[in-house]
Amino acid sequence: MISRMALEHALLVALCEQPASGLELTKRFSRSIGYFWSATHQQIYRVLGRMDGDGWVSVSEVAQEGRPDKKVYAVTELGRAALADWLAQPTETQSLRSELALKMRAATWGDRGAVLDVVRTNLADHHARLERYEQLVARDYPDPSILTGLELDQYLVLHGGVLMERTWITWLTEYLEAHA
Amino acid sequence: MISRMALEHALLVALCEQPASGLELTKRFSRSIGYFWSATHQQIYRVLGRMDGDGWVSVSEVAQEGRPDKKVYAVTELGRAALADWLAQPTETQSLRSELALKMRAATWGDRGAVLDVVRTNLADHHARLERYEQLVARDYPDPSILTGLELDQYLVLHGGVLMERTWITWLTEYLEAHA
DNA sequence: GGCGGTGTTGCAACTCGTTGCATAGGTCGG
DNA sequence: CCGACCTATGCAACGAGTTGCAACACCGCC
């Protein structure tokens, strides 16, 4: 088994960048890190519990004003070692696994107009994402050439998201034009 | 639930194009359809059994020379209806879910050289895939402008794979150059 | 005739992630 | 104070995919 249990590692990365509670992690996963790794709060809570059991993170209860207490998790030395170990292991190149591509290929066997509608909806979605990513780049990384270390990596990954969204837009637009 | 149980539908698509046995489907899924939807033979057999139970496919035992018998599956009218129904339903745009992107972002917390090696390995893999896809395009769809129907869809999806691989190559190359 | 290799099918256990629901503390408006 | 709503955490059941293993048939080789 080369690469399972990746959510653990995604959480380690997030907690290395900034210790947080389960809910804060959930919110962060629906933003920056979530752009290439999503997770629900239930899954996050479960995995945090397991990571605590494994000694990868330490927990501290934090009282808050006007809200319930929260548990803030921080990465331990053991967790950092696990992360470093995982980073050095190979990652298999995964295939696309795209339901939309499947539908595009299958359109002959159903209502093509309906499939085109599905494609249009997805295209609009990718346009929205691209715009969001580009705004983030403009706001947080106005001059990429000066970046180093963590910030550089964050920028490069975000930029990869931009490239991917542009490709989706190109692809889906071609499909729609071919069936116009 | 909008879009689960997609392997059923991937199999329906494959069987619409050509009836086949479990093993033939497995091979096909490691080729053309597998470029954007992968599955192991165990999963395929299990799902075929379920689809048979649901009346989506019919089975016929076929004797072979020099080999064990095989069960050839074909899509029934009920299966075609299920496929058409699924085609018309919306498909959520999924996020990337890329382990490699996670490692690129996390390189600060481990051995950067090791991460760069992982990236290089993946880059070589994407180069190989791109070459394979382009060979397929050149061999099977030398003149895309004349295609229609099923063949056009097949070409467009394969071409999308080409676009995706090129994007990965661009992305990973940028990452490596930024850390050169 | 036994032995290994390949084709073909399949079961069982496990992991991962989602969905639905539950609990408990707190704020705010009527 | 009651109800609606938000924050924060969590359980249980399920769906889906992977991994490991196994059974059986048929081939060719020694």
Coordinates of C-alpha atoms (C1' of nucleotides) in Angstrom, one line a residue:
Chain A
M1 CA 0.0 0.0 0.0
I2 CA 1.7 3.1 -1.2
S3 CA -0.5 6.0 -0.6
R4 CA -3.6 5.5 1.5
M5 CA -4.8 7.5 4.5
A6 CA -4.1 10.8 2.8
L7 CA -6.6 12.8 4.8
E8 CA -4.4 12.3 7.8
H9 CA -1.6 13.9 5.9
A10 CA -3.7 16.7 4.5
L11 CA -4.7 17.5 8.1
L12 CA -1.0 17.4 9.2
V13 CA -0.1 19.9 6.5
A14 CA -3.0 22.2 7.5
L15 CA -2.0 21.9 11.2
C16 CA 1.7 22.5 10.5
E17 CA 0.7 25.8 8.8
Q18 CA -1.5 26.7 11.7
P19 CA -2.9 24.8 14.7
A20 CA -6.7 24.7 14.7
S21 CA -9.9 23.1 15.9
G22 CA -12.0 20.7 14.0
L23 CA -14.4 23.3 12.8
E24 CA -11.7 25.7 11.8
L25 CA -10.1 22.9 9.8
T26 CA -13.4 22.2 8.1
K27 CA -13.7 25.8 7.1
R28 CA -10.1 25.9 5.8
F29 CA -10.8 22.7 3.9
S30 CA -13.7 24.4 2.1
R31 CA -11.2 27.1 1.1
S32 CA -7.5 27.0 0.3
I33 CA -6.6 23.4 0.9
G34 CA -10.0 22.3 -0.1
Y35 CA -9.3 23.4 -3.7
F36 CA -7.4 20.2 -4.1
W37 CA -8.6 18.2 -1.1
S38 CA -12.1 18.2 0.3
A39 CA -13.5 16.7 3.4
T40 CA -16.6 16.9 5.6
H41 CA -16.5 17.9 9.2
Q42 CA -17.5 14.4 10.3
Q43 CA -14.6 12.8 8.5
I44 CA -12.3 15.4 9.9
Y45 CA -13.4 14.8 13.5
R46 CA -13.0 11.1 13.1
V47 CA -9.6 11.4 11.7
L48 CA -8.5 13.9 14.3
G49 CA -9.5 11.4 16.9
R50 CA -7.4 8.7 15.3
M51 CA -4.5 11.0 14.9
D52 CA -4.7 11.9 18.6
G53 CA -4.7 8.2 19.4
D54 CA -1.6 7.7 17.3
G55 CA 0.2 10.6 19.0
W56 CA 0.4 12.6 15.8
V57 CA -1.3 15.6 17.3
S58 CA -1.8 17.0 20.8
V59 CA -5.1 18.5 21.9
S60 CA -5.8 21.5 24.2
E61 CA -9.2 22.7 25.3
V62 CA -9.7 26.4 24.7
A63 CA -12.4 28.4 26.4
Q64 CA -14.1 31.0 24.2
E65 CA -16.3 34.0 24.9
G66 CA -19.8 33.7 23.8
R67 CA -19.4 30.2 22.3
P68 CA -18.8 26.6 23.3
D69 CA -15.2 25.5 24.1
K70 CA -13.2 24.2 21.3
K71 CA -10.4 21.7 21.0
V72 CA -7.3 23.0 19.3
Y73 CA -5.0 20.5 17.7
A74 CA -1.3 20.9 17.1
V75 CA 1.2 18.6 15.4
T76 CA 3.6 16.7 17.6
E77 CA 7.1 15.6 16.8
L78 CA 5.7 12.2 16.0
G79 CA 3.3 13.8 13.6
R80 CA 6.0 15.8 11.9
A81 CA 8.0 12.7 11.5
A82 CA 5.0 10.9 9.9
L83 CA 4.5 13.8 7.6
A84 CA 8.2 13.9 6.5
D85 CA 8.1 10.1 6.0
W86 CA 5.0 10.3 3.8
L87 CA 6.4 13.2 1.8
A88 CA 9.4 11.1 0.7
Q89 CA 7.2 8.2 -0.5
P90 CA 6.2 7.9 -4.1
T91 CA 2.8 9.1 -5.2
E92 CA 1.0 7.2 -7.9
T93 CA -0.3 9.3 -10.8
Q94 CA -4.0 8.9 -10.6
S95 CA -6.3 8.9 -13.6
L96 CA -9.0 11.5 -14.1
R97 CA -12.0 9.6 -12.7
S98 CA -14.4 12.2 -14.2
E99 CA -18.1 11.5 -14.3
L100 CA -18.5 14.3 -16.7
A101 CA -16.1 12.8 -19.2
L102 CA -18.1 9.6 -18.9
K103 CA -21.3 11.4 -19.7
M104 CA -19.7 13.3 -22.7
R105 CA -18.6 10.0 -24.1
A106 CA -22.0 8.4 -23.4
A107 CA -24.2 11.1 -24.9
T108 CA -25.0 9.0 -27.9
W109 CA -27.0 6.6 -25.7
G110 CA -29.3 9.3 -24.2
D111 CA -30.7 12.8 -24.7
R112 CA -27.8 14.8 -26.1
G113 CA -29.4 18.1 -25.3
A114 CA -29.6 17.1 -21.6
V115 CA -25.9 16.2 -21.6
L116 CA -25.0 19.5 -23.2
D117 CA -26.9 21.2 -20.4
V118 CA -24.9 19.3 -17.8
V119 CA -21.8 20.3 -19.6
R120 CA -22.8 23.9 -19.7
T121 CA -23.5 23.9 -16.0
N122 CA -20.1 22.5 -15.3
L123 CA -18.5 25.0 -17.6
A124 CA -20.1 27.9 -15.7
D125 CA -18.8 26.3 -12.5
H126 CA -15.3 26.1 -13.8
H127 CA -15.5 29.7 -14.9
A128 CA -16.5 30.8 -11.4
R129 CA -13.7 28.8 -9.9
L130 CA -11.2 30.3 -12.2
E131 CA -12.3 33.7 -11.4
R132 CA -12.0 33.0 -7.7
Y133 CA -8.5 31.5 -8.0
E134 CA -7.3 34.4 -10.1
Q135 CA -8.7 36.9 -7.5
L136 CA -6.8 35.0 -4.8
V137 CA -3.6 35.1 -6.8
A138 CA -4.0 38.8 -7.4
R139 CA -4.8 39.5 -3.8
D140 CA -2.3 37.2 -2.0
Y141 CA 0.5 36.8 -4.4
P142 CA 0.7 39.9 -6.5
D143 CA 4.4 39.4 -7.3
P144 CA 5.2 35.7 -7.5
S145 CA 8.8 36.2 -8.4
I146 CA 9.8 37.3 -4.9
L147 CA 8.2 34.3 -3.1
T148 CA 10.1 31.6 -1.3
G149 CA 9.5 28.5 0.9
L150 CA 5.9 27.9 2.1
E151 CA 4.5 30.9 0.3
L152 CA 6.1 29.9 -3.0
D153 CA 4.6 26.4 -2.7
Q154 CA 1.2 27.7 -1.8
Y155 CA 1.3 30.0 -4.8
L156 CA 2.5 27.3 -7.2
V157 CA -0.3 24.9 -6.1
L158 CA -2.9 27.7 -6.5
H159 CA -1.5 28.5 -9.9
G160 CA -1.8 24.8 -10.8
G161 CA -5.5 25.2 -9.9
V162 CA -5.7 28.1 -12.3
L163 CA -4.1 26.0 -15.1
M164 CA -6.5 23.1 -14.4
E165 CA -9.6 25.3 -14.5
R166 CA -8.4 26.9 -17.8
T167 CA -8.0 23.5 -19.3
W168 CA -11.4 22.4 -18.2
I169 CA -12.9 25.5 -19.8
T170 CA -11.0 24.8 -23.0
W171 CA -12.1 21.2 -23.1
L172 CA -15.8 21.8 -22.3
T173 CA -16.0 24.7 -24.7
E174 CA -14.6 22.5 -27.5
Y175 CA -17.1 19.9 -26.7
L176 CA -20.0 22.4 -26.8
E177 CA -18.7 23.9 -30.0
A178 CA -18.3 20.5 -31.7
H179 CA -22.0 19.8 -30.9
A180 CA -23.3 23.3 -31.6
Chain B
M1 CA -27.8 11.9 -3.6
I2 CA -27.0 13.2 -7.0
S3 CA -24.4 11.1 -8.6
R4 CA -23.3 8.0 -6.8
M5 CA -22.9 4.5 -8.2
A6 CA -21.1 5.7 -11.2
L7 CA -19.3 2.5 -12.0
E8 CA -22.6 1.0 -12.9
H9 CA -23.0 3.7 -15.5
A10 CA -19.5 3.4 -16.7
L11 CA -20.1 -0.3 -17.3
L12 CA -23.4 0.5 -19.1
V13 CA -21.5 2.8 -21.4
A14 CA -18.9 0.3 -22.1
L15 CA -21.5 -2.5 -22.7
C16 CA -23.5 -0.2 -25.0
E17 CA -20.5 0.3 -27.2
Q18 CA -19.8 -3.5 -27.2
P19 CA -21.2 -6.4 -25.1
A20 CA -18.4 -8.1 -23.2
S21 CA -17.4 -10.4 -20.4
G22 CA -16.1 -9.3 -17.0
L23 CA -12.5 -9.8 -18.0
E24 CA -12.8 -8.1 -21.3
L25 CA -14.4 -5.1 -19.5
T26 CA -11.5 -5.2 -17.1
K27 CA -9.0 -4.9 -20.0
R28 CA -11.0 -2.2 -21.6
F29 CA -11.1 -0.3 -18.4
S30 CA -7.3 -0.4 -18.3
R31 CA -7.3 1.2 -21.7
S32 CA -9.7 3.6 -23.3
I33 CA -12.4 4.1 -20.7
G34 CA -9.9 3.6 -18.0
Y35 CA -8.2 6.8 -19.0
F36 CA -10.9 8.6 -17.1
W37 CA -12.5 5.8 -15.0
S38 CA -10.5 3.0 -13.5
A39 CA -11.8 -0.2 -11.8
T40 CA -10.4 -3.5 -10.6
H41 CA -11.8 -6.8 -11.9
Q42 CA -13.2 -7.6 -8.5
Q43 CA -15.2 -4.5 -8.4
I44 CA -16.4 -5.0 -11.9
Y45 CA -17.6 -8.5 -11.2
R46 CA -19.4 -7.4 -8.1
V47 CA -21.2 -4.6 -9.9
L48 CA -22.0 -6.8 -12.9
G49 CA -23.7 -9.2 -10.5
R50 CA -25.7 -6.3 -9.0
M51 CA -26.6 -5.0 -12.4
D52 CA -27.8 -8.4 -13.5
G53 CA -29.9 -8.6 -10.3
D54 CA -31.4 -5.2 -11.2
G55 CA -32.2 -6.3 -14.8
W56 CA -29.9 -3.7 -16.3
V57 CA -27.9 -6.4 -18.2
S58 CA -28.6 -9.9 -19.5
V59 CA -26.0 -12.7 -19.3
S60 CA -25.2 -15.4 -21.8
E61 CA -22.7 -18.1 -21.3
V62 CA -20.4 -18.4 -24.2
A63 CA -18.2 -21.5 -24.8
Q64 CA -14.7 -20.8 -26.0
E65 CA -12.1 -22.9 -27.6
G66 CA -9.0 -23.6 -25.5
R67 CA -10.3 -21.5 -22.6
P68 CA -12.9 -21.6 -19.9
D69 CA -16.4 -20.4 -20.7
K70 CA -17.1 -16.8 -20.3
K71 CA -20.2 -14.8 -19.4
V72 CA -21.0 -12.1 -21.9
Y73 CA -23.1 -9.2 -20.6
A74 CA -25.3 -7.1 -22.8
V75 CA -27.4 -4.0 -21.8
T76 CA -31.2 -4.5 -21.6
E77 CA -33.9 -2.0 -22.3
L78 CA -34.1 -1.4 -18.6
G79 CA -30.3 -0.7 -18.5
R80 CA -30.6 1.7 -21.4
A81 CA -33.4 3.6 -19.6
A82 CA -31.3 3.8 -16.5
L83 CA -28.4 5.1 -18.5
A84 CA -30.5 7.7 -20.2
D85 CA -31.9 8.8 -16.9
W86 CA -28.5 9.1 -15.4
L87 CA -27.2 11.1 -18.4
A88 CA -29.9 13.8 -17.8
Q89 CA -29.1 14.3 -14.2
P90 CA -26.7 17.0 -13.1
T91 CA -23.1 16.1 -12.3
E92 CA -21.3 18.0 -9.6
T93 CA -18.0 19.6 -10.4
Q94 CA -15.5 17.8 -8.3
S95 CA -12.4 19.3 -6.9
L96 CA -9.0 18.0 -7.8
R97 CA -8.3 15.7 -4.9
S98 CA -4.6 15.5 -5.8
E99 CA -2.2 13.9 -3.4
L100 CA 0.7 15.3 -5.4
A101 CA -0.6 18.8 -5.0
L102 CA -0.7 18.2 -1.3
K103 CA 2.9 17.1 -1.2
M104 CA 4.0 20.1 -3.3
R105 CA 2.4 22.4 -0.8
A106 CA 3.8 20.5 2.1
A107 CA 7.4 20.3 0.9
T108 CA 8.5 22.9 3.5
W109 CA 7.8 20.4 6.3
G110 CA 10.0 17.6 5.0
D111 CA 12.8 16.8 2.6
R112 CA 12.3 19.0 -0.4
G113 CA 14.7 17.0 -2.5
A114 CA 12.5 13.9 -1.9
V115 CA 9.4 15.8 -2.9
L116 CA 11.1 17.0 -6.1
D117 CA 12.0 13.4 -6.9
V118 CA 8.3 12.4 -6.5
V119 CA 7.3 15.3 -8.7
R120 CA 9.9 14.3 -11.4
T121 CA 8.5 10.7 -11.3
N122 CA 5.0 12.0 -11.8
L123 CA 6.1 14.3 -14.6
A124 CA 7.7 11.4 -16.5
D125 CA 4.5 9.5 -16.0
H126 CA 2.4 12.3 -17.5
H127 CA 4.8 12.6 -20.4
A128 CA 4.4 8.9 -21.1
R129 CA 0.6 9.2 -20.9
L130 CA 0.6 12.2 -23.2
E131 CA 2.6 10.4 -25.8
R132 CA 0.2 7.4 -25.6
Y133 CA -2.8 9.6 -26.0
E134 CA -1.4 11.4 -28.9
Q135 CA -0.5 8.2 -30.6
L136 CA -4.1 7.0 -30.1
V137 CA -5.4 10.2 -31.6
A138 CA -3.1 10.0 -34.6
R139 CA -4.0 6.3 -35.2
D140 CA -7.7 6.3 -34.6
Y141 CA -8.8 9.9 -35.3
P142 CA -6.4 11.2 -37.9
D143 CA -9.1 13.7 -39.2
P144 CA -11.3 14.8 -36.3
S145 CA -13.2 17.2 -38.5
I146 CA -15.2 14.5 -40.2
L147 CA -16.3 12.7 -37.0
T148 CA -19.8 12.4 -35.8
G149 CA -21.9 10.7 -33.1
L150 CA -20.1 8.2 -30.9
E151 CA -16.7 8.5 -32.6
L152 CA -16.8 12.3 -32.2
D153 CA -17.5 11.9 -28.5
Q154 CA -14.8 9.4 -28.1
Y155 CA -12.3 11.7 -29.8
L156 CA -13.4 14.7 -27.8
V157 CA -12.9 12.9 -24.5
L158 CA -9.6 11.5 -25.5
H159 CA -8.5 15.0 -26.7
G160 CA -9.6 16.2 -23.2
G161 CA -7.1 13.7 -21.8
V162 CA -4.4 15.2 -24.0
L163 CA -5.2 18.7 -22.7
M164 CA -5.1 17.5 -19.1
E165 CA -1.8 15.8 -19.5
R166 CA -0.3 18.9 -21.1
T167 CA -1.5 20.9 -18.2
W168 CA 0.0 18.6 -15.7
I169 CA 3.3 18.8 -17.6
T170 CA 3.2 22.5 -17.6
W171 CA 2.3 22.7 -13.9
L172 CA 4.9 20.2 -12.7
T173 CA 7.6 21.7 -14.9
E174 CA 6.9 25.1 -13.4
Y175 CA 7.2 23.7 -9.9
L176 CA 10.5 22.1 -10.7
E177 CA 11.9 25.2 -12.3
A178 CA 10.8 27.4 -9.4
H179 CA 12.8 25.1 -7.1
A180 CA 15.7 24.6 -9.4
Chain C
dG1 C1' 0.6 -37.6 -15.8
dG2 C1' 2.0 -33.9 -12.9
dC3 C1' 3.4 -28.9 -12.9
dG4 C1' 3.4 -24.2 -13.8
dG5 C1' 1.2 -20.5 -16.4
dT6 C1' -2.7 -18.0 -17.9
dG7 C1' -7.7 -17.1 -18.4
dT8 C1' -12.0 -16.4 -15.8
dT9 C1' -14.7 -15.8 -12.1
dG10 C1' -15.6 -14.8 -7.5
dC11 C1' -15.6 -14.1 -1.9
dA12 C1' -14.2 -11.6 2.3
dA13 C1' -12.2 -8.1 4.8
dC14 C1' -10.7 -3.7 5.0
dT15 C1' -10.3 1.4 4.2
dC16 C1' -12.1 5.7 2.9
dG17 C1' -15.6 9.0 2.5
dT18 C1' -20.7 10.5 2.7
dT19 C1' -25.3 11.0 4.7
dG20 C1' -28.3 11.4 8.3
dC21 C1' -28.9 12.3 12.8
dA22 C1' -27.7 13.6 17.7
dT23 C1' -26.1 16.5 21.5
dA24 C1' -24.8 20.5 23.9
dG25 C1' -23.7 25.3 24.7
dG26 C1' -24.5 29.8 23.4
dT27 C1' -27.0 34.2 21.3
dC28 C1' -30.9 36.9 20.0
dG29 C1' -35.7 38.3 19.2
dG30 C1' -40.4 38.3 20.5
Chain D
dC1 C1' -38.8 32.1 28.9
dC2 C1' -39.4 30.1 24.5
dG3 C1' -38.1 29.1 19.9
dA4 C1' -35.0 29.8 16.1
dC5 C1' -30.5 29.8 14.9
dC6 C1' -25.4 29.3 15.2
dT7 C1' -21.1 27.1 17.0
dA8 C1' -18.8 22.9 18.0
dT9 C1' -18.4 18.1 18.4
dG10 C1' -19.6 13.5 17.5
dC11 C1' -22.0 8.6 16.4
dA12 C1' -24.0 5.1 13.2
dA13 C1' -25.1 3.4 9.0
dC14 C1' -24.1 3.1 4.4
dG15 C1' -21.9 3.3 -0.3
dA16 C1' -18.0 2.5 -2.9
dG17 C1' -13.4 1.0 -4.0
dT18 C1' -9.0 -1.8 -2.8
dT19 C1' -6.4 -5.7 -1.4
dG20 C1' -5.7 -10.4 -0.6
dC21 C1' -6.9 -14.7 -1.5
dA22 C1' -9.0 -18.6 -3.8
dA23 C1' -11.4 -21.7 -7.1
dC24 C1' -11.6 -23.8 -11.4
dA25 C1' -10.6 -24.7 -16.4
dC26 C1' -7.5 -25.2 -19.9
dC27 C1' -2.9 -25.0 -22.1
dG28 C1' 1.9 -26.6 -23.0
dC29 C1' 6.0 -28.6 -21.2
dC30 C1' 8.9 -32.1 -19.2

